[in-house]
Coordinates of C-alpha atoms in Angstrom, one line a residue:
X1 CA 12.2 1.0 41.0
X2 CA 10.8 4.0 39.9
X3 CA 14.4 5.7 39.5
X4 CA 13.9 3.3 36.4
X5 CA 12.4 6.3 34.8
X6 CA 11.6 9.9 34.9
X7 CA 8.3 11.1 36.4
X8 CA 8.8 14.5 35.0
X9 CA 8.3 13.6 31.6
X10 CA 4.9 11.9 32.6
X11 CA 2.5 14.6 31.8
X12 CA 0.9 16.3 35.4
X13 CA -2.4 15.1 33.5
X14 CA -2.0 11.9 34.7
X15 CA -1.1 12.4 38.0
X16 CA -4.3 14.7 38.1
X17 CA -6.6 11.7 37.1
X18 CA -4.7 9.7 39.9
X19 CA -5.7 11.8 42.5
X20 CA -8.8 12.2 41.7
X21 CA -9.6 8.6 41.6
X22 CA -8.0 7.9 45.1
X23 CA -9.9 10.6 46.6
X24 CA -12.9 8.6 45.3
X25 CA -11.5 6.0 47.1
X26 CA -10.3 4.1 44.1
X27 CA -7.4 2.4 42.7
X28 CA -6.0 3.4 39.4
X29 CA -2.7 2.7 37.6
X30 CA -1.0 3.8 34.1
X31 CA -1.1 0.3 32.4
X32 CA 0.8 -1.2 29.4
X33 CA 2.3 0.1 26.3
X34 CA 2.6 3.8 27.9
X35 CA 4.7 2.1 30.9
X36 CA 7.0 -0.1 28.4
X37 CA 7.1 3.0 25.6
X38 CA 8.3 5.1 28.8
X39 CA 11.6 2.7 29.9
X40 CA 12.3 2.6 26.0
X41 CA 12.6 6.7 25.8
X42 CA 9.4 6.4 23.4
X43 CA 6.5 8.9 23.7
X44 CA 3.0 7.2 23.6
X45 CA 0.1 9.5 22.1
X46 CA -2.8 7.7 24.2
X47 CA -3.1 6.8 27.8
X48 CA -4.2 4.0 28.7
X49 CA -5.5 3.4 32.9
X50 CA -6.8 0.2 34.6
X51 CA -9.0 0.5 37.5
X52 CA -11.0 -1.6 40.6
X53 CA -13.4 1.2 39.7
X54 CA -16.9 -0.1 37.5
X55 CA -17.9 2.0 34.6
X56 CA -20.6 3.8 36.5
X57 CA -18.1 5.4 38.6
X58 CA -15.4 6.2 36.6
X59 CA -17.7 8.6 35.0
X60 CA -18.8 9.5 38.5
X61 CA -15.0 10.6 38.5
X62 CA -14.1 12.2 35.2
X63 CA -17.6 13.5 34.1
X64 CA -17.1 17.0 35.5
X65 CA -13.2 17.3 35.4
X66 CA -12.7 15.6 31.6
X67 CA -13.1 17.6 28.6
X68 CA -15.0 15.6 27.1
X69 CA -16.1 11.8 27.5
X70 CA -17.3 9.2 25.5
X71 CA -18.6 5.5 26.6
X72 CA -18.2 3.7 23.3
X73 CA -16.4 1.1 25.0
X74 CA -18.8 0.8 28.2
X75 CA -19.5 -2.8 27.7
X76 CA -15.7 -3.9 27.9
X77 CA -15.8 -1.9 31.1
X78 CA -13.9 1.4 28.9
X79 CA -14.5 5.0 29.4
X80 CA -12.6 7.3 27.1
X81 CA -11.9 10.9 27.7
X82 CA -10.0 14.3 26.7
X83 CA -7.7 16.4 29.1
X84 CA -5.8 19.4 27.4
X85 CA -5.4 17.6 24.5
X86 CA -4.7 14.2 25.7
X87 CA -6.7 11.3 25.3
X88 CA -7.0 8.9 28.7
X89 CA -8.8 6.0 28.2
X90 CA -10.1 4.1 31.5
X91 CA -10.9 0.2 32.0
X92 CA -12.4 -1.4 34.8
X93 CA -9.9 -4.7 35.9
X94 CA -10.7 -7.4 33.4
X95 CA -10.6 -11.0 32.2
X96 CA -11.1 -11.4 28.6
X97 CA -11.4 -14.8 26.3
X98 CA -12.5 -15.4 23.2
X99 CA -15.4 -18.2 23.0
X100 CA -13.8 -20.8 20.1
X101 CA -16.8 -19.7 17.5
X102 CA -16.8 -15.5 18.0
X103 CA -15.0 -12.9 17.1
X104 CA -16.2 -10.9 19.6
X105 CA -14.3 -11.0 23.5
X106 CA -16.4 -12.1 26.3
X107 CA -15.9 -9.8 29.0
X108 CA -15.8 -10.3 32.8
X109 CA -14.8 -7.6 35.7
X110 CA -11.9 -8.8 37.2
X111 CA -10.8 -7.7 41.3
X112 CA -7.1 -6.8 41.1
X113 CA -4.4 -5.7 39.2
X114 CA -2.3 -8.4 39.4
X115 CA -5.1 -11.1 37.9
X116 CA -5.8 -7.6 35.3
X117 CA -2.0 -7.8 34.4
X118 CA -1.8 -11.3 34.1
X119 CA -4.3 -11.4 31.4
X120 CA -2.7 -8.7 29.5
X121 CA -0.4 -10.1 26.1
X122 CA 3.3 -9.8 27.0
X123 CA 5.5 -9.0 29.8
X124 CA 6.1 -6.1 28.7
X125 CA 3.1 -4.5 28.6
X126 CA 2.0 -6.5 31.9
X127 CA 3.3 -3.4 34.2
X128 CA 2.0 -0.8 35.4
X129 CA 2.5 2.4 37.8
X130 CA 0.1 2.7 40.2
X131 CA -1.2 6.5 41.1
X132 CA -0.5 9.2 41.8
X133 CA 2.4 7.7 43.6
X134 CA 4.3 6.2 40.3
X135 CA 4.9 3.4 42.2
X136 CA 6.1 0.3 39.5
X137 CA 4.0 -2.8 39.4
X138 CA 6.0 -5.6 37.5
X139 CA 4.7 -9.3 38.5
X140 CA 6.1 -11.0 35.5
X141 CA 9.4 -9.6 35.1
X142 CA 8.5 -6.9 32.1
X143 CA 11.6 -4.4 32.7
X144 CA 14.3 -7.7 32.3
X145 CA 12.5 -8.8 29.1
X146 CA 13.0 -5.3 27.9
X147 CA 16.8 -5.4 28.6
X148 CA 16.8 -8.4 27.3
X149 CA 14.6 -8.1 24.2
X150 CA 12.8 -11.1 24.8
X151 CA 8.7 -11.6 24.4
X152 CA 7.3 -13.3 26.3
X153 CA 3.6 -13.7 27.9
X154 CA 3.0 -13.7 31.1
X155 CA 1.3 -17.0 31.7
X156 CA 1.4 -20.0 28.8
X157 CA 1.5 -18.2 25.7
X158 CA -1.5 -20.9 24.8
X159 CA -3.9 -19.5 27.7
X160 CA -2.8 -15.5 26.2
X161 CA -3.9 -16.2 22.6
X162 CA -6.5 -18.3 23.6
X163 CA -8.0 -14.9 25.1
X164 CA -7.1 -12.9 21.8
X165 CA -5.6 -14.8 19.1
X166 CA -4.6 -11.3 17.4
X167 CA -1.9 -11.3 19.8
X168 CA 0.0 -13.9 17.6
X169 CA -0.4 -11.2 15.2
X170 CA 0.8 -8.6 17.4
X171 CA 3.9 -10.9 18.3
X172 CA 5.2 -10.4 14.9
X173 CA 4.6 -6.3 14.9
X174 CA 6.2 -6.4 18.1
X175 CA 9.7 -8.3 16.3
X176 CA 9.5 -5.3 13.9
X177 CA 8.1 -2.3 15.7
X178 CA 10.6 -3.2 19.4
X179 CA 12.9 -5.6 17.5
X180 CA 12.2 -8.0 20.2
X181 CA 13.2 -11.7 20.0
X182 CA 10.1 -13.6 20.2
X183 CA 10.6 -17.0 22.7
X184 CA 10.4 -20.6 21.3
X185 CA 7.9 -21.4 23.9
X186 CA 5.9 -18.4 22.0
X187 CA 6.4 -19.2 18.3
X188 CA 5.7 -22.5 19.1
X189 CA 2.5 -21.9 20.8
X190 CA 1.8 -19.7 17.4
X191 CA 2.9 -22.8 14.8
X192 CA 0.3 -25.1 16.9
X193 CA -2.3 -22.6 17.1
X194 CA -2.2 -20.6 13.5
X195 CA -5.5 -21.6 12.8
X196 CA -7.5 -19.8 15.2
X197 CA -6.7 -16.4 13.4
X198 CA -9.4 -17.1 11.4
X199 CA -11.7 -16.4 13.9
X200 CA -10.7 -12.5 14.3
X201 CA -11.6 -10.0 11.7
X202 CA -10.0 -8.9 8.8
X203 CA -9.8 -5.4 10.6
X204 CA -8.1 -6.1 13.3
X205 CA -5.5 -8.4 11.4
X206 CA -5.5 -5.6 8.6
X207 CA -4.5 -2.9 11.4
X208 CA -1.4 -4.9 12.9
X209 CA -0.3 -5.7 9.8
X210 CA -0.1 -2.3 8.7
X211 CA 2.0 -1.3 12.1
X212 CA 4.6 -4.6 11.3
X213 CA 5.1 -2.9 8.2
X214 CA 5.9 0.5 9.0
X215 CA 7.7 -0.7 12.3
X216 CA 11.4 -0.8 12.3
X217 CA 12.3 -4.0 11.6
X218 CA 9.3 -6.0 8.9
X219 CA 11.7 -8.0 7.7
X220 CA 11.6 -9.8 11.2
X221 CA 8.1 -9.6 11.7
X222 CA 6.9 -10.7 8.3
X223 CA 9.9 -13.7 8.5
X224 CA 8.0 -14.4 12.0
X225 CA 4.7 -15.0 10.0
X226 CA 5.9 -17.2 7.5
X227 CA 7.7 -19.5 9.7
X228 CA 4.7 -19.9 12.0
X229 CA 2.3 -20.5 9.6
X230 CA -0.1 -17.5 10.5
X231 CA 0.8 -15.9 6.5
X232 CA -0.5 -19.1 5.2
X233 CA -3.8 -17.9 6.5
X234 CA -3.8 -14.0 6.1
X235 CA -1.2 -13.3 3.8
X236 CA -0.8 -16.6 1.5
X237 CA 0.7 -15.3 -1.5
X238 CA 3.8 -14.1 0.9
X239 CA 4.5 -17.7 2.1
X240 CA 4.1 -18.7 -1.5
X241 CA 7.4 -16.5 -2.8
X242 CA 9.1 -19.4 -1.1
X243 CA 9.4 -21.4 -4.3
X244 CA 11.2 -24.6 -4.2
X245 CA 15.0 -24.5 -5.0
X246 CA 15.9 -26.4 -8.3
X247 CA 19.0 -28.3 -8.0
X248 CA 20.6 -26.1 -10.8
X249 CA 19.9 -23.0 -8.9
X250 CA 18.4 -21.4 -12.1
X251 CA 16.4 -19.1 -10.2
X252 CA 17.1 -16.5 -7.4
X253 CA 14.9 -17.0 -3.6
X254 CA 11.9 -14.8 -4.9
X255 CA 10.9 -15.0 -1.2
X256 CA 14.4 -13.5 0.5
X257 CA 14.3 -11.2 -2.4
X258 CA 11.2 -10.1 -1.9
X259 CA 12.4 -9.2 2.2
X260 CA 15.5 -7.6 0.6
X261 CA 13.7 -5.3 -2.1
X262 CA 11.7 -4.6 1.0
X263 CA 14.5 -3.5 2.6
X264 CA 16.2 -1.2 0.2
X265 CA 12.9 0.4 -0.1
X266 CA 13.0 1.4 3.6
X267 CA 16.4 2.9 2.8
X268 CA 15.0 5.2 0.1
X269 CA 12.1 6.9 2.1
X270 CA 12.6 10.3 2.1
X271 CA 12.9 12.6 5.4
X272 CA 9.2 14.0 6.5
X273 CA 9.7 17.0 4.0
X274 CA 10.6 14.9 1.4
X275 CA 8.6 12.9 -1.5
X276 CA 8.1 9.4 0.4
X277 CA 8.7 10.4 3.9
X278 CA 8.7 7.2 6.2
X279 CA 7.5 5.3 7.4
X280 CA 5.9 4.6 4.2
X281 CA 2.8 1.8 4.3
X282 CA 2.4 1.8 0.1
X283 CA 6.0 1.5 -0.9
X284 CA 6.6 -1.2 1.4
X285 CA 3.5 -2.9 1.1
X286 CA 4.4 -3.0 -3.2
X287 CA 7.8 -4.0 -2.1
X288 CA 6.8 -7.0 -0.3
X289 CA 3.9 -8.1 -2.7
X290 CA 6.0 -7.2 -6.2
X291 CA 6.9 -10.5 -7.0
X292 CA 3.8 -12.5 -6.2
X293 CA 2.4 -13.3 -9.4
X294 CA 5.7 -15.6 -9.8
X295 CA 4.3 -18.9 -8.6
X296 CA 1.9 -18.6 -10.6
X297 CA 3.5 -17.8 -13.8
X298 CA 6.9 -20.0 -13.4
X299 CA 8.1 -21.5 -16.6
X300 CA 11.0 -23.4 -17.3
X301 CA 12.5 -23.2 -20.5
X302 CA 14.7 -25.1 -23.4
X303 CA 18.1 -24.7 -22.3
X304 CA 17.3 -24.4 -18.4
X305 CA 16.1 -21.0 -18.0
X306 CA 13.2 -19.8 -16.2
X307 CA 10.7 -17.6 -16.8
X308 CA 8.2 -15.3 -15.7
X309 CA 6.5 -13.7 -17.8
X310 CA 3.7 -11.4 -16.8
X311 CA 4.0 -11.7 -13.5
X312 CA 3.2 -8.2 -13.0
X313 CA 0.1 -8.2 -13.8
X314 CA -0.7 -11.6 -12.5
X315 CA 0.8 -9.8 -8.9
X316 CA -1.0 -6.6 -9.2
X317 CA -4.5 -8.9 -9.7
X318 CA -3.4 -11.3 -6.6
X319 CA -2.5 -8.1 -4.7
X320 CA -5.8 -6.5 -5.4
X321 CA -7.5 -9.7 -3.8
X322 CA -5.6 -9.6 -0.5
X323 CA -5.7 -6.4 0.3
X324 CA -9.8 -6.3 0.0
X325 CA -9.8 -9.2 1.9
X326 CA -8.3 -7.8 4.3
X327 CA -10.7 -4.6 4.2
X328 CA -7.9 -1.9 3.2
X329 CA -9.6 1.3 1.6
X330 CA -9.5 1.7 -2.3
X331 CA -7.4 4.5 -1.8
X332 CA -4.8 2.7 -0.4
X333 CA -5.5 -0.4 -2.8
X334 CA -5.2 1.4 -5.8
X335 CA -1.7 3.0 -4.6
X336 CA -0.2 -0.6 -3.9
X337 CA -1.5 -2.5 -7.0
X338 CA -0.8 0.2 -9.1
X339 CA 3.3 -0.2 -7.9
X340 CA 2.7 -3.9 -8.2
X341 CA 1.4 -3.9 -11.9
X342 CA 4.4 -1.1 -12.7
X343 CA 7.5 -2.3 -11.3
X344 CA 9.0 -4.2 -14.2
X345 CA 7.6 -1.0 -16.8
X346 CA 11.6 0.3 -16.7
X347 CA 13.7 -3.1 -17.4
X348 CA 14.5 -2.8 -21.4
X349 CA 15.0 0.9 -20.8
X350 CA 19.3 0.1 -20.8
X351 CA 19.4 -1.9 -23.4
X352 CA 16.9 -0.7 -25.9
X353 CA 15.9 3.1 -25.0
X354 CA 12.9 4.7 -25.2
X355 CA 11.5 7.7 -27.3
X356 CA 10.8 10.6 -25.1
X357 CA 7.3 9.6 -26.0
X358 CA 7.8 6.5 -24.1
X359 CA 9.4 8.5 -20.9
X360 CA 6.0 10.8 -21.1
X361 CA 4.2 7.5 -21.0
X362 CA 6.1 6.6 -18.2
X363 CA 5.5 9.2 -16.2
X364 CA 1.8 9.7 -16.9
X365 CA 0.9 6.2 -16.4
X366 CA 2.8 6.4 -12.9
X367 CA 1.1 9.7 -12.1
X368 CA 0.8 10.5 -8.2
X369 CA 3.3 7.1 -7.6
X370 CA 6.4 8.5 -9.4
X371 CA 8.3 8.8 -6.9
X372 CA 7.5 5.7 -5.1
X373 CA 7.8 3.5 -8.4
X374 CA 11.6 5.6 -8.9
X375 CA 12.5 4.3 -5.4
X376 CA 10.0 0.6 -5.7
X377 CA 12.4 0.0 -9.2
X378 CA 15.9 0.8 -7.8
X379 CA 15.1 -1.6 -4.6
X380 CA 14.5 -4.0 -7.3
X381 CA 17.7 -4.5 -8.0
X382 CA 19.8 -7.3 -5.6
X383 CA 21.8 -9.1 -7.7
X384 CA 25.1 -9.9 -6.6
X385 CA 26.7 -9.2 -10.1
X386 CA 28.6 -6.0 -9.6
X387 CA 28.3 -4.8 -13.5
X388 CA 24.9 -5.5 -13.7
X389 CA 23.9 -3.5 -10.9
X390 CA 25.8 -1.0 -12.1
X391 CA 24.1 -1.0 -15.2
X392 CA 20.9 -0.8 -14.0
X393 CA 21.5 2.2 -11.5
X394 CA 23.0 3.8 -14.2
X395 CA 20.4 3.2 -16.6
X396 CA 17.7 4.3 -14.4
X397 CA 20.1 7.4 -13.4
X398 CA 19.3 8.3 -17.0
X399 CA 16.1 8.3 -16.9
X400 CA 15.4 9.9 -14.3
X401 CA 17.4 12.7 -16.0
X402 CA 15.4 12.5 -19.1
X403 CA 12.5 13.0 -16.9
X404 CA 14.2 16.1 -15.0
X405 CA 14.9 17.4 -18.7
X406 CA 11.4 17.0 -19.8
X407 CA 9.8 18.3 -17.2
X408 CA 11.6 21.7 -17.7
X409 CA 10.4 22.0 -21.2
X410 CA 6.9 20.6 -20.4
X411 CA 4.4 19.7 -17.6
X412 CA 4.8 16.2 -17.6
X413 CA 2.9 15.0 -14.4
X414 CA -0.3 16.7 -15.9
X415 CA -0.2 16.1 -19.7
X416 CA -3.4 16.3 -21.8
X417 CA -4.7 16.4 -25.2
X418 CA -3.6 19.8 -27.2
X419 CA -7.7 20.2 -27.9
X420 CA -10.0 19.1 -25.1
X421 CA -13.3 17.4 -25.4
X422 CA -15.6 20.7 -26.0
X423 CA -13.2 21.7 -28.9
X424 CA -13.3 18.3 -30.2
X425 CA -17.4 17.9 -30.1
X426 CA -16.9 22.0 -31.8
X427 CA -14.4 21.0 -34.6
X428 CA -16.4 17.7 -35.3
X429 CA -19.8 18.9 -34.8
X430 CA -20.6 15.7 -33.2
X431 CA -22.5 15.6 -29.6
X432 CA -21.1 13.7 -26.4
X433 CA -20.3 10.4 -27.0
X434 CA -17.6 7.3 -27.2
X435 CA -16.5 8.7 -30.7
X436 CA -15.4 11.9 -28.7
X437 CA -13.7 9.3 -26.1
X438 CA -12.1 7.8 -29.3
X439 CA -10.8 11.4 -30.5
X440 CA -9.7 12.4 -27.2
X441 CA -7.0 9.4 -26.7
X442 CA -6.0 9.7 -30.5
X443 CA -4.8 13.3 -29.7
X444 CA -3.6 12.2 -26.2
X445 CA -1.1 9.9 -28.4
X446 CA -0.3 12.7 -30.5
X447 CA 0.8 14.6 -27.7
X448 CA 2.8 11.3 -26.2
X449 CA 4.6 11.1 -29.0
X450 CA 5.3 14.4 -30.8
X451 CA 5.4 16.6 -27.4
X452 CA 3.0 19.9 -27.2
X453 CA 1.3 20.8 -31.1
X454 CA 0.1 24.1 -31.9
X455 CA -3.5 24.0 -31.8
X456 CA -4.0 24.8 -35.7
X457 CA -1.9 21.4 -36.1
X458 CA -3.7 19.2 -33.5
X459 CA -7.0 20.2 -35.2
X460 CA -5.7 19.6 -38.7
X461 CA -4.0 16.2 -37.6
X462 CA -8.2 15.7 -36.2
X463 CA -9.7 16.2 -39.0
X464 CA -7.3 14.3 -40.6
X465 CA -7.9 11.0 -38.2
X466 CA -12.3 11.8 -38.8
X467 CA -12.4 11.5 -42.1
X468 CA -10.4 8.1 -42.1
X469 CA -13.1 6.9 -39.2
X470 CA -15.9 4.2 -40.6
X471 CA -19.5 6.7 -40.6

């Protein structure tokens, strides 16, 4: 079956480390995602190998022919390695299970590749090519499920995430990233056993979440979640958007509105040389959590209406909360929350219209995320009414114009105070202090509202504000 594929785009690396191993007297294959990424015409940055060989001697193997080695991973039987700028990593055959109480995989050696494979997540990943001979090794019927688009796991899907109950987790990144229809058999095995995410750490679940979201299809893999239960237990406020339906339909699905502002958002990333090139984690991470400070802050109203007021900021704080407990970095944090607690800033904007001192306030309180909230607030929009939406694209269409307009005539992304704090401590003759905190954001509102002053104004207009201060 190896007409399946074409050996020639397999780098000659690999069939280097093939040779060497059988001259050694050992077996070694190309195992897993670099086999299925290869039948799907996808390039895989890291190689991964199993091997009958122990630890001890795949270093015996690679010590004096690899760049460089590492044995980080030598107690899961894992050597890792660098060979003209690829990275190899090595595993002795292996049975793996997770004891009910750990996090932590107990590992034992296993004899062949076929008992190796069969304790590997999916079908499709449970092949491999043996070397240096490309030979394919497919017990469990991989290559069909890829033409098919079915998951699968190679035993009961029970036994498989009883060995790693991430791989749930990585059942739903696989139905964005491969758009590949998960089997009853397998989301039922993931309804009954939900619970036993818990046990794995935040990392790991933080890590596939992030590659569900920027795979090509979240909507699938995040739907996948909720319906088996496993966002009730990592990503709660998610399955909460699903808010009962009244019978007067007052109110919109804020959960399949949530999926389709996730959606358009995809649709607005930018090219890689552009200002949100995809696939972009933050914006469609904000996308998804926008609206989930709405449970909490439903109101119905006199006269049937429903509200839901402050729910941004409710949102941003719930946000905030998950995204620790799932161990993201504060970088990272910041960028999402900061989208969460912004997104309804522009609504008013059509009907009202703002000063261009609220458009500068705009713009600086958005900062570095401009251009994410610009694409986070147009996905916002899914009604079905035709005028409305029109009225909102237009509106925004106007101020993004209004930006454009102001930013010729000033630097809007960078604006500060016409005096900074050394001239205000000078003018004052008052050392460092709050009072020159105070000072400072009175002439940061100056600027806000009036635009650029000259600096013999923004001193006067100083003194002016000093002398009305309590001494």
């Amino acid at each position: 079956m190896t007409q399946l594929i074409d050996v020639d785009r397999i780098d000659p690396v690999v069939r280097e480390l093939g040779d060497r191993f059988r001259a050694a007297g050992h077996e070694i294959s190309l195992v897993g995602g670099p086999v299925r990424d290869l039948f799907l015409g996808r390039s895989s940055p890291d190689l991964d190998f199993t091997t009958d060989a122990r630890p001890d001697d795949i270093v015996a193997v690679i010590a004096s022919w690899a760049d460089a080695w590492w044995e980080i991973g030598r107690a899961f039987g894992t050597i890792g390695m660098r060979r003209r700028g690829l990275t190899l990593e090595v595993t002795t055959y292996r049975a793996e299970a997770y004891d009910p109480d750990s996090r932590k995989p107990v590992v034992a050696f296993g004899s062949s590749l076929t008992e190796d494979l069969s304790r590997r997540d999916f079908t499709v990943n449970a092949m491999a090519l043996r070397l240096p001979t490309f030979d394919l090794v497919d017990p469990f019927g991989g290559i069909r499920d890829l033409r098919e688009r079915r998951l699968r796991t190679p035993g009961s899907p029970e036994s498989s995430f009883a060995d790693d109950p991430l791989r749930m987790m990585r059942a739903a990144r696989f139905a964005s990233q491969l758009m590949l229809t998960v089997d009853d058999d397998v989301m039922a095995a993931m309804r009954a056993m939900a619970d036993r995410i818990d046990i794995v750490s935040a990392e790991r679940v933080r890590e596939e979440l992030v590659r569900l979201i920027r795979g090509r299809d979240p909507r699938a893999g995040i739907d996948l979640l909720v319906s088996t239960g496993l966002a009730d237990r990592i990503l709660p406020e998610v399955s909460a958007l699903r808010l009962e339906t009244d019978e007067h339909h007052r109110h919109k699905d804020v959960y399949e509105h949530s999926l389709t502002v996730l959606e358009q958002a995809i649709e607005l990333e930018s090219g890689p040389d552009g200002p949100v090139p995809g696939p972009d984690f933050v914006l469609r991470f904000a996308a998804l959590m926008h609206d989930v400070g709405k449970p909490a802050t439903r109101r119905f109203e006199a006269g049937g209406a429903v509200s839901f007021r402050h729910h941004d900021v409710v949102g941003a704080k719930l946000t905030e909360r998950r995204m620790r407990a799932l161990r993201f970095d504060n970088d990272t944090i910041k960028a999402v929350v900061h989208l969460v607690e912004l997104h309804m800033r522009f609504y008013g904007y059509g009907e009202a219209g703002w000063t261009d001192s609220a458009v500068r306030r705009y713009v600086t309180d958005a900062g570095d995320s401009l251009e994410r909230l610009h694409r986070l607030t147009r996905s916002d929009v899914t009604t079905r009414n035709r005028r409305k939406a029109e009225r909102l694209a237009f509106a925004y269409d106007d101020l993004e114009q209004r930006i454009a307009d102001l930013a010729d005539q000033e630097e809007l992304a960078a604006i500060r105070p016409d005096l900074n704090g050394t001239d205000i401590m000078r003018i004052l003759g008052i050392p460092p202090g709050p009072v020159v905190g105070r000072a400072y954001q009175y002439l940061l509102g100056l600027r806000m509202d009036r635009g650029p002053l000259a600096v013999d104004e923004a001193e006067r207009l100083l003194r002016a504000w000093w002398d009305e201060q309590p001494r």
